[in-house]
mmCIF file of C-alpha atoms in Angstrom:
data_model
loop_
_atom_site.group_PDB
_atom_site.id
_atom_site.type_symbol
_atom_site.label_atom_id
_atom_site.label_comp_id
_atom_site.label_asym_id
_atom_site.label_seq_id
_atom_site.Cartn_x
_atom_site.Cartn_y
_atom_site.Cartn_z
ATOM 1 C CA MET U 229 0.000 0.000 0.000
ATOM 2 C CA ILE U 230 1.221 3.485 -0.859
ATOM 3 C CA THR U 231 1.488 5.902 2.053
ATOM 4 C CA HIS U 232 -0.665 9.000 1.467
ATOM 5 C CA ARG U 233 0.277 12.340 2.991
ATOM 6 C CA ASP U 234 -2.215 14.767 4.440
ATOM 7 C CA HIS U 235 -3.334 17.646 2.244
ATOM 8 C CA PHE U 236 -5.908 20.372 1.969
ATOM 9 C CA HIS U 237 -9.007 18.964 0.254
ATOM 10 C CA GLY U 238 -11.243 21.234 -1.790
ATOM 11 C CA SER U 239 -13.788 21.111 1.030
ATOM 12 C CA ASP U 240 -11.277 22.081 3.762
ATOM 13 C CA LEU U 241 -11.965 25.798 3.633
ATOM 14 C CA GLU U 242 -12.459 25.898 7.406
ATOM 15 C CA LYS U 243 -8.848 24.750 7.890
ATOM 16 C CA ILE U 244 -7.628 27.392 5.467
ATOM 17 C CA GLU U 245 -9.645 30.008 7.328
ATOM 18 C CA ALA U 246 -8.032 29.037 10.633
ATOM 19 C CA ILE U 247 -4.449 28.907 9.307
ATOM 20 C CA TYR U 248 -4.399 31.914 6.974
ATOM 21 C CA GLY U 249 -6.997 34.127 8.655
ATOM 22 C CA ILE U 250 -8.995 34.427 5.439
ATOM 23 C CA LYS U 251 -12.765 34.054 5.604
ATOM 24 C CA LYS U 252 -13.808 30.930 3.737
ATOM 25 C CA GLU U 253 -16.554 32.862 1.939
ATOM 26 C CA GLU U 254 -13.846 35.001 0.326
ATOM 27 C CA ILE U 255 -11.881 32.014 -1.052
ATOM 28 C CA THR U 256 -12.359 30.901 -4.653
ATOM 29 C CA SER U 257 -11.687 27.161 -4.653
ATOM 30 C CA PHE U 258 -9.888 25.944 -7.760
ATOM 31 C CA SER U 259 -9.262 22.708 -5.858
ATOM 32 C CA ALA U 260 -12.753 21.249 -5.458
ATOM 33 C CA ASN U 261 -13.427 20.744 -9.213
ATOM 34 C CA VAL U 262 -17.030 21.907 -8.820
ATOM 35 C CA ASN U 263 -19.153 23.528 -11.551
ATOM 36 C CA PRO U 264 -18.542 27.307 -11.257
ATOM 37 C CA LEU U 265 -22.133 28.069 -12.284
ATOM 38 C CA GLY U 266 -23.425 26.704 -8.999
ATOM 39 C CA ILE U 267 -26.549 24.597 -8.706
ATOM 40 C CA SER U 268 -29.180 24.186 -11.400
ATOM 41 C CA PRO U 269 -31.547 27.192 -11.630
ATOM 42 C CA ARG U 270 -34.458 24.783 -12.048
ATOM 43 C CA LEU U 271 -33.509 23.139 -8.765
ATOM 44 C CA ARG U 272 -33.130 26.461 -6.973
ATOM 45 C CA GLU U 273 -36.501 27.743 -8.184
ATOM 46 C CA SER U 274 -38.551 24.582 -7.738
ATOM 47 C CA LEU U 275 -37.316 22.544 -4.772
ATOM 48 C CA ILE U 276 -39.264 24.580 -2.231
ATOM 49 C CA ASP U 277 -42.482 23.609 -4.020
ATOM 50 C CA HIS U 278 -41.775 19.973 -3.095
ATOM 51 C CA ILE U 279 -40.931 20.475 0.590
ATOM 52 C CA ASP U 280 -43.932 18.420 1.704
ATOM 53 C CA ALA U 281 -42.254 15.340 0.237
ATOM 54 C CA ILE U 282 -40.383 14.901 3.522
ATOM 55 C CA THR U 283 -43.655 13.973 5.244
ATOM 56 C CA ALA U 284 -43.557 10.562 3.531
ATOM 57 C CA TYR U 285 -40.969 7.858 2.977
ATOM 58 C CA PRO U 286 -39.311 7.849 -0.448
ATOM 59 C CA ASP U 287 -40.229 5.198 -2.990
ATOM 60 C CA ARG U 288 -37.849 2.329 -2.181
ATOM 61 C CA GLU U 289 -37.304 1.663 -5.863
ATOM 62 C CA TYR U 290 -36.802 5.353 -6.752
ATOM 63 C CA THR U 291 -38.692 4.552 -9.939
ATOM 64 C CA SER U 292 -39.253 8.097 -11.179
ATOM 65 C CA LEU U 293 -35.675 9.170 -10.425
ATOM 66 C CA ARG U 294 -34.198 6.130 -12.156
ATOM 67 C CA ARG U 295 -36.299 6.819 -15.258
ATOM 68 C CA CYS U 296 -34.958 10.376 -15.334
ATOM 69 C CA LEU U 297 -31.388 9.159 -14.821
ATOM 70 C CA ALA U 298 -31.751 6.576 -17.586
ATOM 71 C CA ALA U 299 -32.915 9.231 -20.045
ATOM 72 C CA TYR U 300 -30.048 11.510 -19.014
ATOM 73 C CA ALA U 301 -27.276 8.880 -19.113
ATOM 74 C CA GLY U 302 -28.504 6.950 -22.150
ATOM 75 C CA THR U 303 -29.444 3.635 -20.615
ATOM 76 C CA VAL U 304 -32.484 1.856 -19.151
ATOM 77 C CA PRO U 305 -33.814 2.214 -15.582
ATOM 78 C CA GLU U 306 -33.272 -1.480 -14.859
ATOM 79 C CA ARG U 307 -29.497 -0.995 -15.009
ATOM 80 C CA ILE U 308 -29.430 1.878 -12.475
ATOM 81 C CA ILE U 309 -29.062 1.912 -8.718
ATOM 82 C CA VAL U 310 -28.991 5.144 -6.700
ATOM 83 C CA GLY U 311 -27.024 5.872 -3.559
ATOM 84 C CA ASN U 312 -25.998 8.419 -0.965
ATOM 85 C CA GLY U 313 -23.248 9.803 -3.164
ATOM 86 C CA SER U 314 -20.908 7.833 -5.423
ATOM 87 C CA THR U 315 -18.577 7.248 -2.449
ATOM 88 C CA GLU U 316 -21.230 5.110 -0.736
ATOM 89 C CA LEU U 317 -21.771 3.150 -3.947
ATOM 90 C CA ILE U 318 -18.024 2.510 -4.245
ATOM 91 C CA SER U 319 -18.082 1.175 -0.698
ATOM 92 C CA LEU U 320 -21.169 -0.970 -1.313
ATOM 93 C CA PHE U 321 -19.776 -2.464 -4.495
ATOM 94 C CA ILE U 322 -16.462 -3.368 -2.876
ATOM 95 C CA GLN U 323 -18.242 -4.861 0.137
ATOM 96 C CA VAL U 324 -20.369 -7.035 -2.140
ATOM 97 C CA GLU U 325 -17.560 -8.090 -4.490
ATOM 98 C CA HIS U 326 -14.963 -8.322 -1.703
ATOM 99 C CA PRO U 327 -11.918 -8.259 -4.021
ATOM 100 C CA LYS U 328 -8.733 -9.822 -2.686
ATOM 101 C CA LYS U 329 -6.525 -7.917 -5.104
ATOM 102 C CA ALA U 330 -7.330 -4.753 -7.026
ATOM 103 C CA MET U 331 -5.393 -2.824 -9.649
ATOM 104 C CA ILE U 332 -5.627 0.965 -9.817
ATOM 105 C CA LEU U 333 -4.112 3.435 -12.247
ATOM 106 C CA GLY U 334 -1.915 5.997 -10.561
ATOM 107 C CA PRO U 335 -1.844 8.818 -9.801
ATOM 108 C CA THR U 336 -5.518 8.874 -8.853
ATOM 109 C CA TYR U 337 -8.103 9.421 -6.117
ATOM 110 C CA SER U 338 -7.037 7.699 -2.861
ATOM 111 C CA GLU U 339 -10.524 6.601 -1.725
ATOM 112 C CA TYR U 340 -10.440 3.520 -3.987
ATOM 113 C CA GLU U 341 -7.423 2.032 -2.235
ATOM 114 C CA ARG U 342 -8.887 2.829 1.164
ATOM 115 C CA GLU U 343 -12.145 1.002 0.431
ATOM 116 C CA VAL U 344 -10.321 -2.073 -0.886
ATOM 117 C CA ALA U 345 -8.149 -2.117 2.244
ATOM 118 C CA LEU U 346 -11.171 -1.793 4.545
ATOM 119 C CA GLY U 347 -12.568 -4.912 2.879
ATOM 120 C CA GLY U 348 -9.354 -6.810 3.600
ATOM 121 C CA GLY U 349 -7.981 -6.615 0.057
ATOM 122 C CA THR U 350 -4.676 -5.422 -1.311
ATOM 123 C CA THR U 351 -3.988 -2.922 -4.085
ATOM 124 C CA VAL U 352 -1.364 -2.716 -6.805
ATOM 125 C CA TYR U 353 -0.816 0.370 -8.935
ATOM 126 C CA TYR U 354 -0.165 0.675 -12.641
ATOM 127 C CA PRO U 355 1.665 4.012 -12.952
ATOM 128 C CA LEU U 356 0.734 6.274 -15.837
ATOM 129 C CA LYS U 357 3.878 7.547 -17.525
ATOM 130 C CA GLU U 358 4.818 11.210 -17.591
ATOM 131 C CA GLU U 359 6.677 10.736 -20.881
ATOM 132 C CA LEU U 360 3.357 9.687 -22.441
ATOM 133 C CA GLU U 361 1.664 12.819 -21.048
ATOM 134 C CA TYR U 362 -0.141 10.491 -18.599
ATOM 135 C CA GLN U 363 -2.101 8.906 -21.444
ATOM 136 C CA LEU U 364 -2.697 5.185 -20.912
ATOM 137 C CA ASP U 365 -0.701 2.792 -23.116
ATOM 138 C CA ILE U 366 -3.518 0.260 -23.446
ATOM 139 C CA GLU U 367 -1.461 -2.511 -25.049
ATOM 140 C CA HIS U 368 1.201 -2.395 -22.335
ATOM 141 C CA PHE U 369 -1.403 -1.979 -19.602
ATOM 142 C CA THR U 370 -3.524 -4.964 -20.643
ATOM 143 C CA SER U 371 -0.388 -7.140 -20.711
ATOM 144 C CA LYS U 372 -0.156 -6.584 -16.947
ATOM 145 C CA LEU U 373 -3.685 -7.874 -16.232
ATOM 146 C CA LYS U 374 -3.450 -11.355 -14.726
ATOM 147 C CA ASP U 375 -5.716 -13.987 -13.183
ATOM 148 C CA ASP U 376 -4.761 -13.011 -9.620
ATOM 149 C CA ILE U 377 -6.458 -9.603 -10.016
ATOM 150 C CA ASP U 378 -10.148 -9.525 -9.028
ATOM 151 C CA LEU U 379 -10.931 -5.878 -9.638
ATOM 152 C CA LEU U 380 -9.717 -3.085 -11.891
ATOM 153 C CA ILE U 381 -10.572 0.467 -10.834
ATOM 154 C CA LEU U 382 -10.479 3.236 -13.430
ATOM 155 C CA CYS U 383 -11.262 6.919 -12.948
ATOM 156 C CA ASN U 384 -12.319 8.194 -16.371
ATOM 157 C CA PRO U 385 -11.506 11.052 -16.883
ATOM 158 C CA ASN U 386 -8.762 10.494 -14.351
ATOM 159 C CA ASN U 387 -8.163 12.727 -11.359
ATOM 160 C CA PRO U 388 -5.657 14.489 -11.224
ATOM 161 C CA THR U 389 -4.279 13.951 -14.750
ATOM 162 C CA SER U 390 -7.511 14.923 -16.585
ATOM 163 C CA THR U 391 -6.732 12.266 -19.220
ATOM 164 C CA SER U 392 -9.378 9.913 -20.604
ATOM 165 C CA ILE U 393 -9.813 6.460 -22.087
ATOM 166 C CA ASP U 394 -12.158 6.443 -25.084
ATOM 167 C CA THR U 395 -14.861 3.830 -25.625
ATOM 168 C CA GLU U 396 -12.780 1.841 -28.080
ATOM 169 C CA GLY U 397 -9.935 1.634 -25.570
ATOM 170 C CA MET U 398 -12.343 0.636 -22.819
ATOM 171 C CA ARG U 399 -13.671 -2.203 -24.980
ATOM 172 C CA ARG U 400 -10.152 -3.567 -25.375
ATOM 173 C CA ILE U 401 -9.626 -3.395 -21.608
ATOM 174 C CA LEU U 402 -12.967 -5.097 -20.893
ATOM 175 C CA ASP U 403 -12.222 -7.897 -23.346
ATOM 176 C CA VAL U 404 -8.930 -8.702 -21.621
ATOM 177 C CA CYS U 405 -10.558 -8.422 -18.202
ATOM 178 C CA MET U 406 -13.234 -10.912 -19.296
ATOM 179 C CA GLU U 407 -10.484 -13.403 -20.161
ATOM 180 C CA HIS U 408 -9.003 -13.101 -16.668
ATOM 181 C CA GLY U 409 -12.250 -12.902 -14.684
ATOM 182 C CA ILE U 410 -11.618 -9.284 -13.641
ATOM 183 C CA TYR U 411 -14.483 -6.955 -12.744
ATOM 184 C CA VAL U 412 -14.068 -3.313 -13.820
ATOM 185 C CA MET U 413 -15.291 -0.345 -11.797
ATOM 186 C CA VAL U 414 -15.273 2.932 -13.736
ATOM 187 C CA ASP U 415 -15.666 6.222 -11.866
ATOM 188 C CA GLU U 416 -17.181 8.734 -14.300
ATOM 189 C CA THR U 417 -17.432 11.616 -11.852
ATOM 190 C CA TYR U 418 -16.008 14.052 -14.413
ATOM 191 C CA VAL U 419 -17.202 12.589 -17.723
ATOM 192 C CA GLU U 420 -20.002 15.115 -18.209
ATOM 193 C CA PHE U 421 -17.410 17.901 -18.505
ATOM 194 C CA CYS U 422 -15.844 16.222 -21.557
ATOM 195 C CA ASP U 423 -16.166 17.764 -24.996
ATOM 196 C CA GLN U 424 -17.666 14.579 -26.489
ATOM 197 C CA VAL U 425 -19.210 12.592 -23.656
ATOM 198 C CA ARG U 426 -20.362 9.736 -25.889
ATOM 199 C CA LYS U 427 -16.801 9.012 -26.987
ATOM 200 C CA ILE U 428 -15.625 8.691 -23.376
ATOM 201 C CA SER U 429 -18.539 7.329 -21.333
ATOM 202 C CA SER U 430 -18.727 3.571 -20.843
ATOM 203 C CA VAL U 431 -22.473 3.586 -20.104
ATOM 204 C CA PRO U 432 -23.370 2.143 -23.554
ATOM 205 C CA LEU U 433 -20.993 -0.757 -22.918
ATOM 206 C CA THR U 434 -23.174 -2.014 -20.049
ATOM 207 C CA ALA U 435 -25.514 -3.400 -22.725
ATOM 208 C CA TYR U 436 -22.756 -5.749 -23.943
ATOM 209 C CA TYR U 437 -20.475 -6.449 -20.960
ATOM 210 C CA ASN U 438 -21.487 -7.851 -17.582
ATOM 211 C CA ASN U 439 -18.096 -7.229 -15.935
ATOM 212 C CA ILE U 440 -18.417 -3.452 -15.596
ATOM 213 C CA ILE U 441 -20.075 -1.031 -13.187
ATOM 214 C CA ILE U 442 -20.029 2.734 -13.758
ATOM 215 C CA LEU U 443 -20.299 5.284 -10.955
ATOM 216 C CA ARG U 444 -21.474 8.870 -11.244
ATOM 217 C CA GLY U 445 -22.518 11.597 -8.846
ATOM 218 C CA THR U 446 -23.885 15.123 -8.600
ATOM 219 C CA SER U 447 -21.084 16.702 -6.537
ATOM 220 C CA LYS U 448 -18.996 18.069 -9.388
ATOM 221 C CA PHE U 449 -20.981 18.673 -12.581
ATOM 222 C CA PHE U 450 -24.161 19.676 -10.739
ATOM 223 C CA ALA U 451 -22.318 21.549 -7.952
ATOM 224 C CA ALA U 452 -24.236 19.676 -5.271
ATOM 225 C CA PRO U 453 -21.752 17.821 -3.028
ATOM 226 C CA GLY U 454 -23.972 18.387 0.004
ATOM 227 C CA LEU U 455 -26.920 16.670 -1.657
ATOM 228 C CA ARG U 456 -25.159 13.270 -1.488
ATOM 229 C CA LEU U 457 -26.804 11.829 -4.584
ATOM 230 C CA GLY U 458 -24.986 9.321 -6.743
ATOM 231 C CA TYR U 459 -25.874 6.488 -9.077
ATOM 232 C CA ALA U 460 -24.341 3.416 -10.670
ATOM 233 C CA VAL U 461 -24.998 1.739 -14.016
ATOM 234 C CA THR U 462 -24.360 -1.947 -14.746
ATOM 235 C CA GLY U 463 -25.773 -4.635 -16.986
ATOM 236 C CA ASN U 464 -25.002 -7.330 -14.397
ATOM 237 C CA MET U 465 -28.391 -8.084 -12.875
ATOM 238 C CA ASP U 466 -26.911 -10.485 -10.304
ATOM 239 C CA LEU U 467 -24.677 -7.721 -9.018
ATOM 240 C CA LEU U 468 -27.579 -5.279 -8.830
ATOM 241 C CA ARG U 469 -29.635 -7.767 -6.840
ATOM 242 C CA ALA U 470 -26.734 -8.361 -4.461
ATOM 243 C CA ILE U 471 -26.224 -4.629 -3.869
ATOM 244 C CA ASN U 472 -29.962 -4.106 -3.376
ATOM 245 C CA GLN U 473 -30.009 -6.848 -0.749
ATOM 246 C CA TYR U 474 -27.000 -5.363 1.026
ATOM 247 C CA LYS U 475 -27.933 -1.675 1.004
ATOM 248 C CA ASN U 476 -30.170 0.256 3.357
ATOM 249 C CA PRO U 477 -33.859 0.383 2.322
ATOM 250 C CA TRP U 478 -33.853 4.135 1.659
ATOM 251 C CA MET U 479 -30.507 5.156 0.223
ATOM 252 C CA ILE U 480 -31.392 8.797 -0.387
ATOM 253 C CA ASN U 481 -33.983 11.143 1.084
ATOM 254 C CA SER U 482 -37.145 12.386 -0.588
ATOM 255 C CA LEU U 483 -35.837 15.861 -1.394
ATOM 256 C CA ALA U 484 -32.604 14.526 -2.890
ATOM 257 C CA ALA U 485 -34.636 12.250 -5.172
ATOM 258 C CA ILE U 486 -36.758 15.179 -6.343
ATOM 259 C CA ALA U 487 -33.688 17.414 -6.683
ATOM 260 C CA GLY U 488 -32.117 14.828 -8.956
ATOM 261 C CA GLU U 489 -35.064 14.884 -11.332
ATOM 262 C CA LEU U 490 -34.982 18.681 -11.451
ATOM 263 C CA MET U 491 -31.239 18.849 -12.144
ATOM 264 C CA PHE U 492 -30.998 16.093 -14.722
ATOM 265 C CA SER U 493 -33.782 17.638 -16.774
ATOM 266 C CA ASP U 494 -32.320 21.178 -16.728
ATOM 267 C CA THR U 495 -30.951 21.036 -20.274
ATOM 268 C CA ALA U 496 -30.211 24.772 -20.518
ATOM 269 C CA TYR U 497 -27.990 24.619 -17.420
ATOM 270 C CA ILE U 498 -26.259 21.463 -18.663
ATOM 271 C CA GLU U 499 -25.447 23.019 -22.023
ATOM 272 C CA GLU U 500 -24.304 26.302 -20.480
ATOM 273 C CA THR U 501 -21.931 24.384 -18.193
ATOM 274 C CA ARG U 502 -20.420 22.422 -21.055
ATOM 275 C CA LYS U 503 -20.019 25.511 -23.214
ATOM 276 C CA LEU U 504 -18.202 27.366 -20.423
ATOM 277 C CA ILE U 505 -15.866 24.498 -19.517
ATOM 278 C CA ILE U 506 -14.985 23.628 -23.119
ATOM 279 C CA SER U 507 -14.111 27.248 -23.860
ATOM 280 C CA GLU U 508 -12.124 27.905 -20.676
ATOM 281 C CA ARG U 509 -10.365 24.529 -20.819
ATOM 282 C CA GLN U 510 -8.851 25.304 -24.218
ATOM 283 C CA ARG U 511 -8.057 28.921 -23.326
ATOM 284 C CA MET U 512 -6.281 28.048 -20.068
ATOM 285 C CA TYR U 513 -4.388 25.169 -21.651
ATOM 286 C CA ASP U 514 -3.110 27.442 -24.415
ATOM 287 C CA LEU U 515 -2.176 30.123 -21.893
ATOM 288 C CA PHE U 516 -0.129 27.792 -19.676
ATOM 289 C CA ARG U 517 1.385 25.949 -22.638
ATOM 290 C CA ALA U 518 2.797 29.258 -23.882
ATOM 291 C CA SER U 519 4.509 29.828 -20.537
ATOM 292 C CA ASP U 520 8.060 28.683 -19.736
ATOM 293 C CA GLN U 521 7.046 28.210 -16.088
ATOM 294 C CA PHE U 522 4.678 25.263 -16.561
ATOM 295 C CA HIS U 523 4.099 22.187 -18.634
ATOM 296 C CA PRO U 524 0.328 21.591 -18.759
ATOM 297 C CA TYR U 525 -1.019 18.143 -19.658
ATOM 298 C CA ARG U 526 -3.852 18.352 -22.154
ATOM 299 C CA PRO U 527 -7.078 18.159 -20.097
ATOM 300 C CA THR U 528 -10.338 16.459 -21.014
ATOM 301 C CA ALA U 529 -12.226 17.180 -17.764
ATOM 302 C CA ASN U 530 -12.854 20.451 -15.908
ATOM 303 C CA PHE U 531 -9.386 20.627 -14.355
ATOM 304 C CA MET U 532 -5.761 20.613 -15.498
ATOM 305 C CA LEU U 533 -2.557 19.112 -14.134
ATOM 306 C CA CYS U 534 0.622 21.154 -14.565
ATOM 307 C CA ARG U 535 4.293 20.370 -13.951
ATOM 308 C CA ILE U 536 6.248 23.296 -12.517
ATOM 309 C CA LEU U 537 9.338 24.020 -14.629
ATOM 310 C CA ASP U 538 11.060 26.712 -12.541
ATOM 311 C CA GLU U 539 12.457 26.688 -9.001
ATOM 312 C CA HIS U 540 9.071 26.947 -7.280
ATOM 313 C CA THR U 541 7.344 24.033 -5.554
ATOM 314 C CA SER U 542 3.673 23.149 -5.347
ATOM 315 C CA SER U 543 3.682 24.359 -1.746
ATOM 316 C CA ASP U 544 5.096 27.726 -2.829
ATOM 317 C CA LEU U 545 2.380 28.192 -5.418
ATOM 318 C CA PHE U 546 -0.383 26.998 -3.087
ATOM 319 C CA ASP U 547 0.739 29.609 -0.560
ATOM 320 C CA ARG U 548 0.983 32.320 -3.223
ATOM 321 C CA ALA U 549 -2.529 31.607 -4.504
ATOM 322 C CA ILE U 550 -4.211 31.272 -1.130
ATOM 323 C CA ARG U 551 -2.827 34.632 -0.016
ATOM 324 C CA GLU U 552 -4.715 36.063 -2.979
ATOM 325 C CA LYS U 553 -7.812 34.157 -1.803
ATOM 326 C CA MET U 554 -7.585 31.381 -4.390
ATOM 327 C CA MET U 555 -7.116 27.713 -3.518
ATOM 328 C CA ILE U 556 -5.327 25.326 -5.875
ATOM 329 C CA ARG U 557 -4.383 21.665 -5.343
ATOM 330 C CA ASP U 558 -0.867 20.848 -4.230
ATOM 331 C CA CYS U 559 -0.396 17.488 -5.991
ATOM 332 C CA SER U 560 2.649 16.335 -4.026
ATOM 333 C CA THR U 561 0.351 14.026 -2.063
ATOM 334 C CA PHE U 562 -0.761 11.987 -5.078
ATOM 335 C CA PRO U 563 1.024 8.669 -5.734
ATOM 336 C CA PHE U 564 3.749 9.047 -8.401
ATOM 337 C CA LEU U 565 3.660 12.844 -8.355
ATOM 338 C CA SER U 566 5.904 15.268 -6.454
ATOM 339 C CA GLU U 567 6.208 18.824 -5.205
ATOM 340 C CA LYS U 568 6.565 19.934 -8.848
ATOM 341 C CA TYR U 569 2.885 19.373 -9.721
ATOM 342 C CA ILE U 570 -0.277 21.411 -9.181
ATOM 343 C CA ARG U 571 -3.866 20.991 -10.316
ATOM 344 C CA PHE U 572 -6.623 23.546 -10.686
ATOM 345 C CA CYS U 573 -10.133 23.480 -12.088
ATOM 346 C CA PHE U 574 -11.685 25.861 -14.576
ATOM 347 C CA MET U 575 -13.959 28.508 -13.143
ATOM 348 C CA LYS U 576 -15.604 31.546 -14.732
ATOM 349 C CA LYS U 577 -13.428 33.544 -17.126
ATOM 350 C CA GLU U 578 -12.744 36.407 -14.739
ATOM 351 C CA ASP U 579 -11.677 33.996 -11.981
ATOM 352 C CA ASN U 580 -9.473 32.036 -14.361
ATOM 353 C CA ASP U 581 -7.820 35.263 -15.466
ATOM 354 C CA ARG U 582 -7.090 36.148 -11.853
ATOM 355 C CA LEU U 583 -5.532 32.723 -11.186
ATOM 356 C CA ALA U 584 -3.437 32.852 -14.349
ATOM 357 C CA GLU U 585 -2.122 36.281 -13.401
ATOM 358 C CA CYS U 586 -1.194 34.943 -9.959
ATOM 359 C CA LEU U 587 0.537 31.749 -11.127
ATOM 360 C CA LEU U 588 2.240 33.051 -14.257
ATOM 361 C CA LYS U 589 3.957 36.026 -12.641
ATOM 362 C CA ASP U 590 7.713 35.794 -11.987
#
């Protein structure tokens, strides 16, 4: 197991407030990777009209919500299970599957390894290579998949590299995993920020493969981390039945279920978000690529990883930004990265301009 160092998470604004004496309300977080537009206007305007829903238990099957999710994600309701955030669904899946040995791409989100360890399993990492711009070499990677691996965990797009595996590449991985009896868990937390979601999302593959489960949430794209609403998609009906038997009867509350339907049907908000992120992603990449202070890795999600080329460290730049009331991610805590890497998400244009001015100055 890789030892993980402590760090400031995007939600740790209270800690920042205590250490730096800056009010958390004044801090623009480029670390949390949350939609800068805030929550869906449809949700904000309409949720109060449904407040009486809390006087009754939710539908145990969440039938209406699952129909809405199926239409949004491009699948059928029968393949969807909802949960109290994608983190709970990760935990439930690992508890049900109980893998003895899991493989994870690195660098990536540390919660996967933690959940495997809590279930008594061990984890091995396949390190993405910096010389390949952290793009996955699928042929080399699949040659490392063996019969002793029970579970493969992929974050797609990956955090913090912002690189993606397309559907064709995922098919090749799934085929090899089928040969070795490996189940594949794909975390698509950031896929909705991609330019062409259909070319990256593995949801359509659940109609053809029974060794894959896909996890999504509302924390990032829908700017609702406090709502704790996530969902999973799989074509493996046996797995769905097992999770349903294991989970609590009411995974999410009545208002969260209604909020989900409001958000997922807010097409204007969804399109505005994608338009903003696509535009700012390209603009910020070009801006940092033109600098001799950073090497940015081409992003596909709503955040970008950069290698620091001058004498500064990630800690230096974190401190510089936070003193100007902006919080970036010091990536020295990620496996296989160092104090020469930072990550930041794309916010509104004026905020991005302010961050660029801060980071690109001598």
